[in-house]
Short mmCIF file of C-alpha atoms in Angstrom, two decimals:
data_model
loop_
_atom_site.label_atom_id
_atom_site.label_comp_id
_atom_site.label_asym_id
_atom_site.label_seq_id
_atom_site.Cartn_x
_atom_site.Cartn_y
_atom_site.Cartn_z
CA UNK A 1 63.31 22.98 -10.01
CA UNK A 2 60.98 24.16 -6.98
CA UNK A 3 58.51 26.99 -7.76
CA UNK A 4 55.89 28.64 -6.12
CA UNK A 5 53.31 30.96 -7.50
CA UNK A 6 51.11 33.43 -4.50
CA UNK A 7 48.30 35.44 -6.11
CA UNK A 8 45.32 36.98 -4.57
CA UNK A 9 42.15 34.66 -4.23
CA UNK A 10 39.28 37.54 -3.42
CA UNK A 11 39.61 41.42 -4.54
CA UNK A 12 43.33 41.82 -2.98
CA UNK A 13 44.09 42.79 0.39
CA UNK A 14 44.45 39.25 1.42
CA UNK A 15 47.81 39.59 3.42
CA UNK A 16 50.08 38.90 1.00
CA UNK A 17 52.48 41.18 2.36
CA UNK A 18 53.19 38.98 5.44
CA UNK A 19 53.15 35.70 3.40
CA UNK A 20 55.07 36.63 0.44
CA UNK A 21 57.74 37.95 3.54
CA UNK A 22 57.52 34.37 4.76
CA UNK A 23 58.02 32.55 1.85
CA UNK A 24 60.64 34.86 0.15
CA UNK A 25 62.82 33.18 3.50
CA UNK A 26 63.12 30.36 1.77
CA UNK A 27 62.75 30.77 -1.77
CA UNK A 28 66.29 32.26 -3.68
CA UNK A 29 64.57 34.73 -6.52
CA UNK A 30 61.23 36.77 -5.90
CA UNK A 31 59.38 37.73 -9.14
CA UNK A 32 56.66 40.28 -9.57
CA UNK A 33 54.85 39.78 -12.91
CA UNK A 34 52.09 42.17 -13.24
CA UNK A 35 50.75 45.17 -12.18
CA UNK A 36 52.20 48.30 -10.99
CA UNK A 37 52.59 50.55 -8.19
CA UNK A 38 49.06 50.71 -7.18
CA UNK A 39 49.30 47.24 -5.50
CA UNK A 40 50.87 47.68 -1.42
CA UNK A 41 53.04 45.05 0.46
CA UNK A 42 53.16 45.72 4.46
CA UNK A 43 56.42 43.82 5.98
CA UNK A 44 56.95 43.37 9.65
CA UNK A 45 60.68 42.26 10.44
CA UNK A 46 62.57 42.42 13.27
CA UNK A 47 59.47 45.24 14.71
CA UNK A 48 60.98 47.41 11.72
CA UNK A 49 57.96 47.93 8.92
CA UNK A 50 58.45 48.13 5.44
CA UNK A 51 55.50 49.63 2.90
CA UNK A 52 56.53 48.40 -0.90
CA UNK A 53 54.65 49.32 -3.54
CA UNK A 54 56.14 47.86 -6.18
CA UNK A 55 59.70 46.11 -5.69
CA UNK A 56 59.32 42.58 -4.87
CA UNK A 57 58.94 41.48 -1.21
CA UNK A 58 62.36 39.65 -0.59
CA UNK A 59 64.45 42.84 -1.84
CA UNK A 60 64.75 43.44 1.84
CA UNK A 61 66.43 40.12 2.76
CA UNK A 62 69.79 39.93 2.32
CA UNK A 63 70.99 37.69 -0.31
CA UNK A 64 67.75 37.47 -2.68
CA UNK A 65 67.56 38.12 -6.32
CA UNK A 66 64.35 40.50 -6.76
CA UNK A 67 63.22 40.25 -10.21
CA UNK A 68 60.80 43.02 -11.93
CA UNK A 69 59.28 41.13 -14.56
CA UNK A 70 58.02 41.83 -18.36
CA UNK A 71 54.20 41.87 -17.07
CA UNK A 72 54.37 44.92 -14.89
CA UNK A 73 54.26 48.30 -15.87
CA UNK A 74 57.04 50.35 -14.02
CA UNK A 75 57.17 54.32 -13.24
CA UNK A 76 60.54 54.91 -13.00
CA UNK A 77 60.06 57.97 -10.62
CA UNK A 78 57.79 56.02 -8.01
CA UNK A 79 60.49 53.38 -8.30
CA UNK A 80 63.38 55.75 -7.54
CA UNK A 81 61.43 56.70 -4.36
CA UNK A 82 60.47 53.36 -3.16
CA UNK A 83 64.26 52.68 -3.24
CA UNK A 84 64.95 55.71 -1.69
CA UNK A 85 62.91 55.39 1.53
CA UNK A 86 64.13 51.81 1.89
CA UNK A 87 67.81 52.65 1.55
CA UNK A 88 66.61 55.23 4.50
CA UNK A 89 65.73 52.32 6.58
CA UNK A 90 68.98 50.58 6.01
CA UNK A 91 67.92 48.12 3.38
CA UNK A 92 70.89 48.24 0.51
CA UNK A 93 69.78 47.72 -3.28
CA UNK A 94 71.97 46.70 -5.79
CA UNK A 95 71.96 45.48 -9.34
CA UNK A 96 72.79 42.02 -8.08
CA UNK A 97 69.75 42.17 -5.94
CA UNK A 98 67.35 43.50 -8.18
CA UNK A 99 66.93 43.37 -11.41
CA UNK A 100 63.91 44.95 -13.82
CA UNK A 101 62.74 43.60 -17.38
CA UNK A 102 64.48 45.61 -19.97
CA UNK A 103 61.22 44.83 -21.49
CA UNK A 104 59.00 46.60 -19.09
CA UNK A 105 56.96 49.38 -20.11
CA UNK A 106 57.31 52.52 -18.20
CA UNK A 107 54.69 54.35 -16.44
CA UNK A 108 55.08 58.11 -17.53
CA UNK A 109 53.58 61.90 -16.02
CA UNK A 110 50.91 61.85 -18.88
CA UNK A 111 49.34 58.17 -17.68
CA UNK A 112 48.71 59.70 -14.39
CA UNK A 113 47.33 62.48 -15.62
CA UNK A 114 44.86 60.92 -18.28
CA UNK A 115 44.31 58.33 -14.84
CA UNK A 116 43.33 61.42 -12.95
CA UNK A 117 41.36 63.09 -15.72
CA UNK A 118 38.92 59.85 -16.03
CA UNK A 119 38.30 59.26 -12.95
CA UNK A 120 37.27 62.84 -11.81
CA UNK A 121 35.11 63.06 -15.09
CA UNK A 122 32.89 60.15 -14.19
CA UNK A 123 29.55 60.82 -12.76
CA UNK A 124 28.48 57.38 -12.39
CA UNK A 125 30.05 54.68 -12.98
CA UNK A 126 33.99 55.16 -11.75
CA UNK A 127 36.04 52.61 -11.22
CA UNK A 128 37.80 54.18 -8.37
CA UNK A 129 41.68 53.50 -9.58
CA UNK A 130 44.50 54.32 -7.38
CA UNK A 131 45.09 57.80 -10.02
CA UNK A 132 48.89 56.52 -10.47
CA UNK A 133 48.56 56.01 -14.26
CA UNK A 134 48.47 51.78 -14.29
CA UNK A 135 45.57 51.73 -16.60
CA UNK A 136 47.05 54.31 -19.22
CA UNK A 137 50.33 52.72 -19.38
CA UNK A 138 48.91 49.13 -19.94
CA UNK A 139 46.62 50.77 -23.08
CA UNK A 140 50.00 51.97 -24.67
CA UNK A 141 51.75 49.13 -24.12
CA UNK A 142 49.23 47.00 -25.91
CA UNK A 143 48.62 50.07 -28.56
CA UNK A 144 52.18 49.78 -28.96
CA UNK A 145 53.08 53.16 -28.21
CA UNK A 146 54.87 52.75 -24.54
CA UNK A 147 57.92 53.36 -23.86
CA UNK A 148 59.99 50.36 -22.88
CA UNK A 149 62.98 50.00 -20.28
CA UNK A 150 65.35 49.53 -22.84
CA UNK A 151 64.57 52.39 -24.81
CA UNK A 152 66.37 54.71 -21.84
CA UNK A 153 69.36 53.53 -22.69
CA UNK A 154 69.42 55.16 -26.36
CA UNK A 155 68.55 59.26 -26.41
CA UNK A 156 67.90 58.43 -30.26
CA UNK A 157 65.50 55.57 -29.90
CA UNK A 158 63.40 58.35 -27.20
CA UNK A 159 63.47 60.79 -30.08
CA UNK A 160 61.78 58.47 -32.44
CA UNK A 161 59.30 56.90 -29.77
CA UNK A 162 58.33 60.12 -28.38
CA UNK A 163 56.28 62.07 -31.45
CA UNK A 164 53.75 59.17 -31.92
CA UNK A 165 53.20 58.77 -28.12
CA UNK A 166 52.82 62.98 -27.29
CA UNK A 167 50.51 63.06 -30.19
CA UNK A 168 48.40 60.15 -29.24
CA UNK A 169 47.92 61.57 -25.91
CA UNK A 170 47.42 65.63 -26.87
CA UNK A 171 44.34 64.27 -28.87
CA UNK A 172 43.24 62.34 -25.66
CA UNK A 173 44.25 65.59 -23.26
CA UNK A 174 41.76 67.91 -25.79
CA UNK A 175 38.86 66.40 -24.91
CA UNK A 176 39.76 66.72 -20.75
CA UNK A 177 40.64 69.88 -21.38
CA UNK A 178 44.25 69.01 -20.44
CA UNK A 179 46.58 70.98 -21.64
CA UNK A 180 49.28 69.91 -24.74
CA UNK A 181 51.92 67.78 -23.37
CA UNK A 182 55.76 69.71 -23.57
CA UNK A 183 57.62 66.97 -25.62
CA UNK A 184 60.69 68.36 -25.02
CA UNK A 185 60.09 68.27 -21.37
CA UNK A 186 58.92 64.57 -21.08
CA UNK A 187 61.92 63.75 -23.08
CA UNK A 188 64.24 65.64 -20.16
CA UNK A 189 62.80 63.81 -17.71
CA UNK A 190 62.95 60.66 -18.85
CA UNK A 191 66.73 61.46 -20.07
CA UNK A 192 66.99 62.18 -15.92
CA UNK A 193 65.49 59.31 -14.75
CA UNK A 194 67.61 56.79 -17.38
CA UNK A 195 70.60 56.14 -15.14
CA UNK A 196 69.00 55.55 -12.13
CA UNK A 197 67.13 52.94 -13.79
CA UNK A 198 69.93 51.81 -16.56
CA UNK A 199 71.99 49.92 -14.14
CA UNK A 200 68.84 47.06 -12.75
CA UNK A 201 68.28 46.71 -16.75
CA UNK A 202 68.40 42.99 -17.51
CA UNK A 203 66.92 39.99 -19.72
CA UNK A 204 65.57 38.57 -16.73
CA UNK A 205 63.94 35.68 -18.54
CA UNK A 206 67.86 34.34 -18.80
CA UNK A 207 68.46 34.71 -14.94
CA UNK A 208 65.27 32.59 -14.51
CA UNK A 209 66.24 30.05 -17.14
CA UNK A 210 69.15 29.71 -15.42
CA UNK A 211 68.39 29.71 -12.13
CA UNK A 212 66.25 26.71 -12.82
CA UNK A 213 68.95 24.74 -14.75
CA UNK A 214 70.58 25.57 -10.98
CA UNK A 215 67.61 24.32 -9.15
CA UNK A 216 66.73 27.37 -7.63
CA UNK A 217 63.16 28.19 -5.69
CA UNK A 218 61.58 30.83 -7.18
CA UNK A 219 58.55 32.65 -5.88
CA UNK A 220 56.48 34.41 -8.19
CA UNK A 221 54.78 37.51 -6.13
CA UNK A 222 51.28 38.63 -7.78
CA UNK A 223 49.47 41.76 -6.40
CA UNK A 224 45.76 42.65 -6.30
CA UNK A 225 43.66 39.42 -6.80
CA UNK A 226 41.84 37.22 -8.63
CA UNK A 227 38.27 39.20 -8.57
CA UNK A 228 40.64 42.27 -10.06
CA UNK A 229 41.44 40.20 -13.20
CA UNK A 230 40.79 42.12 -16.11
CA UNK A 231 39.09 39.04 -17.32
CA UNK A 232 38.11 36.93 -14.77
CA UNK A 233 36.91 39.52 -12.73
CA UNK A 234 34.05 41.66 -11.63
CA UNK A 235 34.79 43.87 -14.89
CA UNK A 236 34.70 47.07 -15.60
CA UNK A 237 36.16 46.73 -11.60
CA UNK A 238 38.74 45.50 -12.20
CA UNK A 239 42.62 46.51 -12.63
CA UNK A 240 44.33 46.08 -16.24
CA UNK A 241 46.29 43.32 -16.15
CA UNK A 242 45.73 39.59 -15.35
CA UNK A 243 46.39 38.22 -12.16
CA UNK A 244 46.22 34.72 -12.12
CA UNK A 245 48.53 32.35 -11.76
CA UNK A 246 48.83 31.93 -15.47
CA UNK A 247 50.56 35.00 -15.86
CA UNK A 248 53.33 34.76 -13.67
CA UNK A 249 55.03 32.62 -17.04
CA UNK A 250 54.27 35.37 -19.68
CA UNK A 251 54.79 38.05 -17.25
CA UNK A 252 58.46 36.73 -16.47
CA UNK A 253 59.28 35.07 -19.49
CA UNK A 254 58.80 31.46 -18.08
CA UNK A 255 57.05 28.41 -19.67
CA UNK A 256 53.89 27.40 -17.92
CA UNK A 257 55.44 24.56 -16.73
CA UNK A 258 57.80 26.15 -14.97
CA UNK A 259 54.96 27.70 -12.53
CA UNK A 260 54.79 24.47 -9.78
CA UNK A 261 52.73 25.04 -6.84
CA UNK A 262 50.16 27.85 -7.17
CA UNK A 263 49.23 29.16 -3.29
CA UNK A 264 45.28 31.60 -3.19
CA UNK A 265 45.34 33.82 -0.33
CA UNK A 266 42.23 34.30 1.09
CA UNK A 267 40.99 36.16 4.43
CA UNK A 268 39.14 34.29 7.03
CA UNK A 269 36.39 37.14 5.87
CA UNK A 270 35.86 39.10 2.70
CA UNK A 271 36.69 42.83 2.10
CA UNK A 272 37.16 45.12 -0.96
CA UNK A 273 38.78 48.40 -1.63
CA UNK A 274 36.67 50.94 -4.09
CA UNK A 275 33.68 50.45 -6.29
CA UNK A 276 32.20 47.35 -7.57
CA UNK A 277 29.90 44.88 -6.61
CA UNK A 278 30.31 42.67 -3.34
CA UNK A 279 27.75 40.23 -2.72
CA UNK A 280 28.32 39.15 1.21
CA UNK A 281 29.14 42.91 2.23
CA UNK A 282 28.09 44.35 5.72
CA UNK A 283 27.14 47.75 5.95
CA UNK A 284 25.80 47.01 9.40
CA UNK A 285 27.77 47.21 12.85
CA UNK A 286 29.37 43.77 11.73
CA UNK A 287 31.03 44.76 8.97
CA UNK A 288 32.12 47.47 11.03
CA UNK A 289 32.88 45.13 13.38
CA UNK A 290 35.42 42.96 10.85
CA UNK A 291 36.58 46.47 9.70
CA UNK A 292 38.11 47.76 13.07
CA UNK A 293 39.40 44.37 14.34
CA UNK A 294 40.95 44.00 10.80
CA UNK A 295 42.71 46.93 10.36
CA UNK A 296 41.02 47.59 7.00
CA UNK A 297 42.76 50.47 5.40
CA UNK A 298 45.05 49.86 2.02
CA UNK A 299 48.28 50.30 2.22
CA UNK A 300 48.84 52.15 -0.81
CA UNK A 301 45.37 54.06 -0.79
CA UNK A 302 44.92 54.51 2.93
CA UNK A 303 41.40 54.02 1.76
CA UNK A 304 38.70 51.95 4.05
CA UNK A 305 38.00 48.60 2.73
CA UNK A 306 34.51 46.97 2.23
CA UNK A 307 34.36 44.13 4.63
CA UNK A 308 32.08 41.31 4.66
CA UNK A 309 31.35 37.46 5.17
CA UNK A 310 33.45 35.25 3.76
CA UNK A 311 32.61 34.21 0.24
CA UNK A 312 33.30 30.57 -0.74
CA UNK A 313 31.50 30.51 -3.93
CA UNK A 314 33.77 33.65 -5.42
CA UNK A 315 37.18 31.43 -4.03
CA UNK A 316 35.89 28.43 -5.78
CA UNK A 317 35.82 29.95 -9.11
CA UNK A 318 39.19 31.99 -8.16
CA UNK A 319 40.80 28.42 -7.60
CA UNK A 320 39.01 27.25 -10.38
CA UNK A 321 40.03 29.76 -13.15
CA UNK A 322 43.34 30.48 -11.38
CA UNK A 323 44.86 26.23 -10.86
CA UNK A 324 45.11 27.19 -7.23
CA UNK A 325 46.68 23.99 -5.83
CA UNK A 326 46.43 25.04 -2.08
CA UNK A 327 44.96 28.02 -0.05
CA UNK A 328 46.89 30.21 2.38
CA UNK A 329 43.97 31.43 4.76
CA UNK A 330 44.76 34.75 6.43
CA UNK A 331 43.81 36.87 9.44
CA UNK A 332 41.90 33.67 11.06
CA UNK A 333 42.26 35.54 14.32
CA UNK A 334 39.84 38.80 13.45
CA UNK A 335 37.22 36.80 13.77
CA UNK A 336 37.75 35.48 17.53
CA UNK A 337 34.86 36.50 19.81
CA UNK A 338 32.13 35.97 16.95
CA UNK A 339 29.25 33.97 18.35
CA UNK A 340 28.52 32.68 14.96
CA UNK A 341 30.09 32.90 11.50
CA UNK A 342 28.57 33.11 7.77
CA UNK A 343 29.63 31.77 4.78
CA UNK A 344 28.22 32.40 0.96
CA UNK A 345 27.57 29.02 -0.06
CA UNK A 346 25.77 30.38 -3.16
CA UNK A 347 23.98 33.13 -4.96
CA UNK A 348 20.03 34.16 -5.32
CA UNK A 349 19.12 35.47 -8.67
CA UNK A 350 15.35 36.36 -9.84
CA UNK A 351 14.42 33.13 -8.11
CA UNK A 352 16.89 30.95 -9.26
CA UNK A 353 20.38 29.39 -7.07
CA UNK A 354 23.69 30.17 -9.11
CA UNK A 355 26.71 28.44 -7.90
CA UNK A 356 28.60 30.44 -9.36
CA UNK A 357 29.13 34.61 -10.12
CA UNK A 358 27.63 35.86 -13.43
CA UNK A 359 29.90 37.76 -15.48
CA UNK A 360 27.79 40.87 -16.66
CA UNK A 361 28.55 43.13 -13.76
CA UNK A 362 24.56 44.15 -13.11
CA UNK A 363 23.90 40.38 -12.45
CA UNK A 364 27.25 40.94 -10.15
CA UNK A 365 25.40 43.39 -8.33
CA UNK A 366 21.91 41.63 -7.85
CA UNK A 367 22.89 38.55 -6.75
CA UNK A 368 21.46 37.38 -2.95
CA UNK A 369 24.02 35.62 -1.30
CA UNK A 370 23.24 32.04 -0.10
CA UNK A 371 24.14 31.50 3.46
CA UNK A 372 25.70 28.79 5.84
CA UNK A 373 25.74 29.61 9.47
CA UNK A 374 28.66 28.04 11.64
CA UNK A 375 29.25 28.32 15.16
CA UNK A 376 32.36 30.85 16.31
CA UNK A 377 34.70 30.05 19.30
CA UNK A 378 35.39 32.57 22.15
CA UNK A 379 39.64 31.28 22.48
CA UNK A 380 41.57 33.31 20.86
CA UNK A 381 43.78 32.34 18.33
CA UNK A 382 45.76 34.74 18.03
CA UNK A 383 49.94 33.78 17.69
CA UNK A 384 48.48 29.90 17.19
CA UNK A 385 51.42 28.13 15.51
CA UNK A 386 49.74 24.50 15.77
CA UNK A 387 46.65 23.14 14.28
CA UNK A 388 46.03 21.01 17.17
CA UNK A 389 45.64 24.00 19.48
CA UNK A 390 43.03 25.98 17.67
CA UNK A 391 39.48 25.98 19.04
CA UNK A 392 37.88 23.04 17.50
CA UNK A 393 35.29 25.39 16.06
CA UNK A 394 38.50 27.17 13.82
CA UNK A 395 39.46 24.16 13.28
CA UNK A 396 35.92 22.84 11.91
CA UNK A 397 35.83 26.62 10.41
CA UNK A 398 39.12 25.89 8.16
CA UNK A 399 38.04 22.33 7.08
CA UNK A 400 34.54 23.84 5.61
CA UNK A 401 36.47 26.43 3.76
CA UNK A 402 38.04 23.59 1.90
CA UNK A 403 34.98 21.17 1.16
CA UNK A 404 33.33 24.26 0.20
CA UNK A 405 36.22 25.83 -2.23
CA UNK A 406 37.58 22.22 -3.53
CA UNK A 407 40.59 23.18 -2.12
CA UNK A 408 42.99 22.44 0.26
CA UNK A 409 43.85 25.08 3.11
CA UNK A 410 48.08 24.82 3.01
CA UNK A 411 48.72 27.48 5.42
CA UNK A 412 46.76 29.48 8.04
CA UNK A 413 47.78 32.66 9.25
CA UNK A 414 46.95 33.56 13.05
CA UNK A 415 48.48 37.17 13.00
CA UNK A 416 50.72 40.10 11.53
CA UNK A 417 53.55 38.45 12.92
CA UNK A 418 55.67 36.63 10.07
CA UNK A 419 56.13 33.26 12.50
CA UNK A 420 52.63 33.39 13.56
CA UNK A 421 51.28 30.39 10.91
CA UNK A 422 50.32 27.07 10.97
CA UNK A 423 51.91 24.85 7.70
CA UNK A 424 49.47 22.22 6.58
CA UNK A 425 50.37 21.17 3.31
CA UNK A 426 53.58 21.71 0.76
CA UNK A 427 54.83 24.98 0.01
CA UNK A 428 57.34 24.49 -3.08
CA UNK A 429 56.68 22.05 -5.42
#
């Protein structure tokens, strides 16, 4: 058995879109395990870009099993789309290329709403979610009140779900000023929506099971990242599910053990989309600076992303709390034509050096970050597919990234091109 796990090492944003692409080559099932449509995958292939929100990145290669897993919270409607706009641009989807967790919970109108309803309400404070309802929908699911995947397939099992749910969410909708939810409406819709979904229904924890007995690779696709953990990260900014490592097992029904190799992504820099606190950001013309060169907008969002140094001390707890094994450093190139580079080596608080981030989120935001100043390199390294022909100062770049996160940089990333990386260590294990 060969299995990979890729999550997020910083606040998301990392690339994954381009790695996950490069890595679904050569693995034979790609599961997503948490999370919902509010994380955003950018594909280049052949010059042809795909955006995916929330199918898994190989269901665009031919002959990959794309797996929707347990741990992510699905909307149904979104989902229809998402297939819809890829079947557009030629890429066919079939129940023996995808298949979705009969055990999902759904993502329904009245999450978005409440989402919607929350975040406009808050004068100070907001959390600045993506409005699509992923929040909502994980509260029912562990108030056991969501509706399931499986329940679609049984009008009579709707019926029964349905009253609690409605009634739940009316008394929630009063105090918004929302009005009373049309039962008999939700119930249509979801009645519409059953057999485009019905059909991708499976116990996907069996197709895993077997596919190891078969020796199968499997890559396990997170979204967002480690700093978005709802609890290892900078909470209340954070998203509602867990995304380390350590939940691509209960998020696709698969033992621990069966998670091998877990690969961080990390920028060369540090950026972050909405509110929260970010030590090392620059809201100076360098930051700017990273922003342009970067490309910093979210893919779902459109939003501008926060950009700043890069922070070693928040990757070293990332590996730390996630059992990174090996980093997967992206988007090295940006930061050609610096004269010098920065890197948080630690934090400043009330006169004391923390090695570490604080987890009450107004120590988050108070911390001074600790600098190290490194010389940049004028070469570009753009398209670089070999170590040995990086600027020695990348090169010395890359190597201080891994004394200074304890661990090991597996694969660097030189552009948006899928090719355009440098393998340094293994990649299934």
């Amino acid at each position: 058995m060969s299995s990979t796990a890729i999550v997020g090492a910083q606040w998301g944003d990392e690339g994954k879109g381009k790695i996950v692409d490069w890595l679904s080559a050569q693995a034979d099932l790609i599961v997503r395990f948490q999370g919902g449509h509010n994380a955003g995958h950018t594909l280049v292939i052949d010059g042809v870009t795909y955006k995916l929100s929330l199918l898994p990145s190989g269901v665009v290669r031919p002959g990959k099993v794309s797996i929707i897993g347990n741990g992510v919270v699905v909307d149904p409607w979104a989902l229809k789309d998402e297939m819809a706009r890829l079947a557009e641009a030629g890429v066919t989807i079939t129940p023996e290329s995808l298949q979705i967790s009969e055990s999902a919970s759904l993502i329904l109108p009245i999450h978005r709403d409440l989402d919607g309803a929350r975040e406009g309400a808050a004068t100070s404070g907001a959390i600045g979610t993506t409005k699509r309802g992923i929040g909502p929908a994980y509260e029912d699911k562990v108030g056991r009140r969501a509706i399931r995947m499986y329940d679609l397939t049984d009008e009579a099992t709707l019926r029964t779900r349905l009253p609690a749910l409605v009634a739940y969410h009316n008394g929630l909708r009063a105090g918004f000023g929302l009005p009373e939810i049309d039962e008999n409406h939700l119930l249509q819709a979801l009645l519409d929506i059953a057999p485009h979904m019905i059909p991708y229904l499976a116990p996907v924890w069996r197709t895993l099971h077997t596919a190891r007995q078969q020796n199968k690779r499997i890559l396990f696709e997170g979204a967002q990242g480690a700093m978005l953990d709802v609890d290892h990260g900078t909470y209340p900014y954070v998203t509602s599910s867990n995304t380390v490592a350590g939940q691509a097992a209960a998020g696709s029904g698969s033992g621990p053990g069966d998670v091998g190799q877990v690969l961080g992504l990390v920028k060369a820099y540090t950026t972050r989309v909405g509110e929260g606190p970010f030590p090392t950001e620059l809201q100076d013309d360098t930051g700017q600076r990273l922003g342009e060169r970067g490309h910093e907008f979210g893919t779902v969002t459109g939003r501008q992303r926060r950009c700043g140094w890069l922070d070693a001390v928040m990757v070293r707890q990332a590996v730390q709390t996630g059992g990174i094994t090996g980093l997967v450093l992206t988007k090295l190139d940006v930061l050609d034509g610096f004269e010098t580079l920065k890197i948080c080596t630690g934090y400043e608080l009330d006169g004391e050096t923390l090695d570490y981030l604080p987890a009450r989120a107004d120590l988050q935001a108070r911390v001074k970050p600790v600098y190290e100043t490194l010389p940049g390199w004028s070469d570009s390294t753009h398209g670089i597919r070999d170590w040995a022909k990086l600027p020695a100062a990348a090169q010395a770049y890359v190597l201080r990234i891994e004394v200074l996160t304890g661990a090991p940089v597996a694969i660097v990333s030189t552009s948006p091109e899928r090719e355009d990386v440098i393998v340094r260590g293994p990649i299934f294990s």
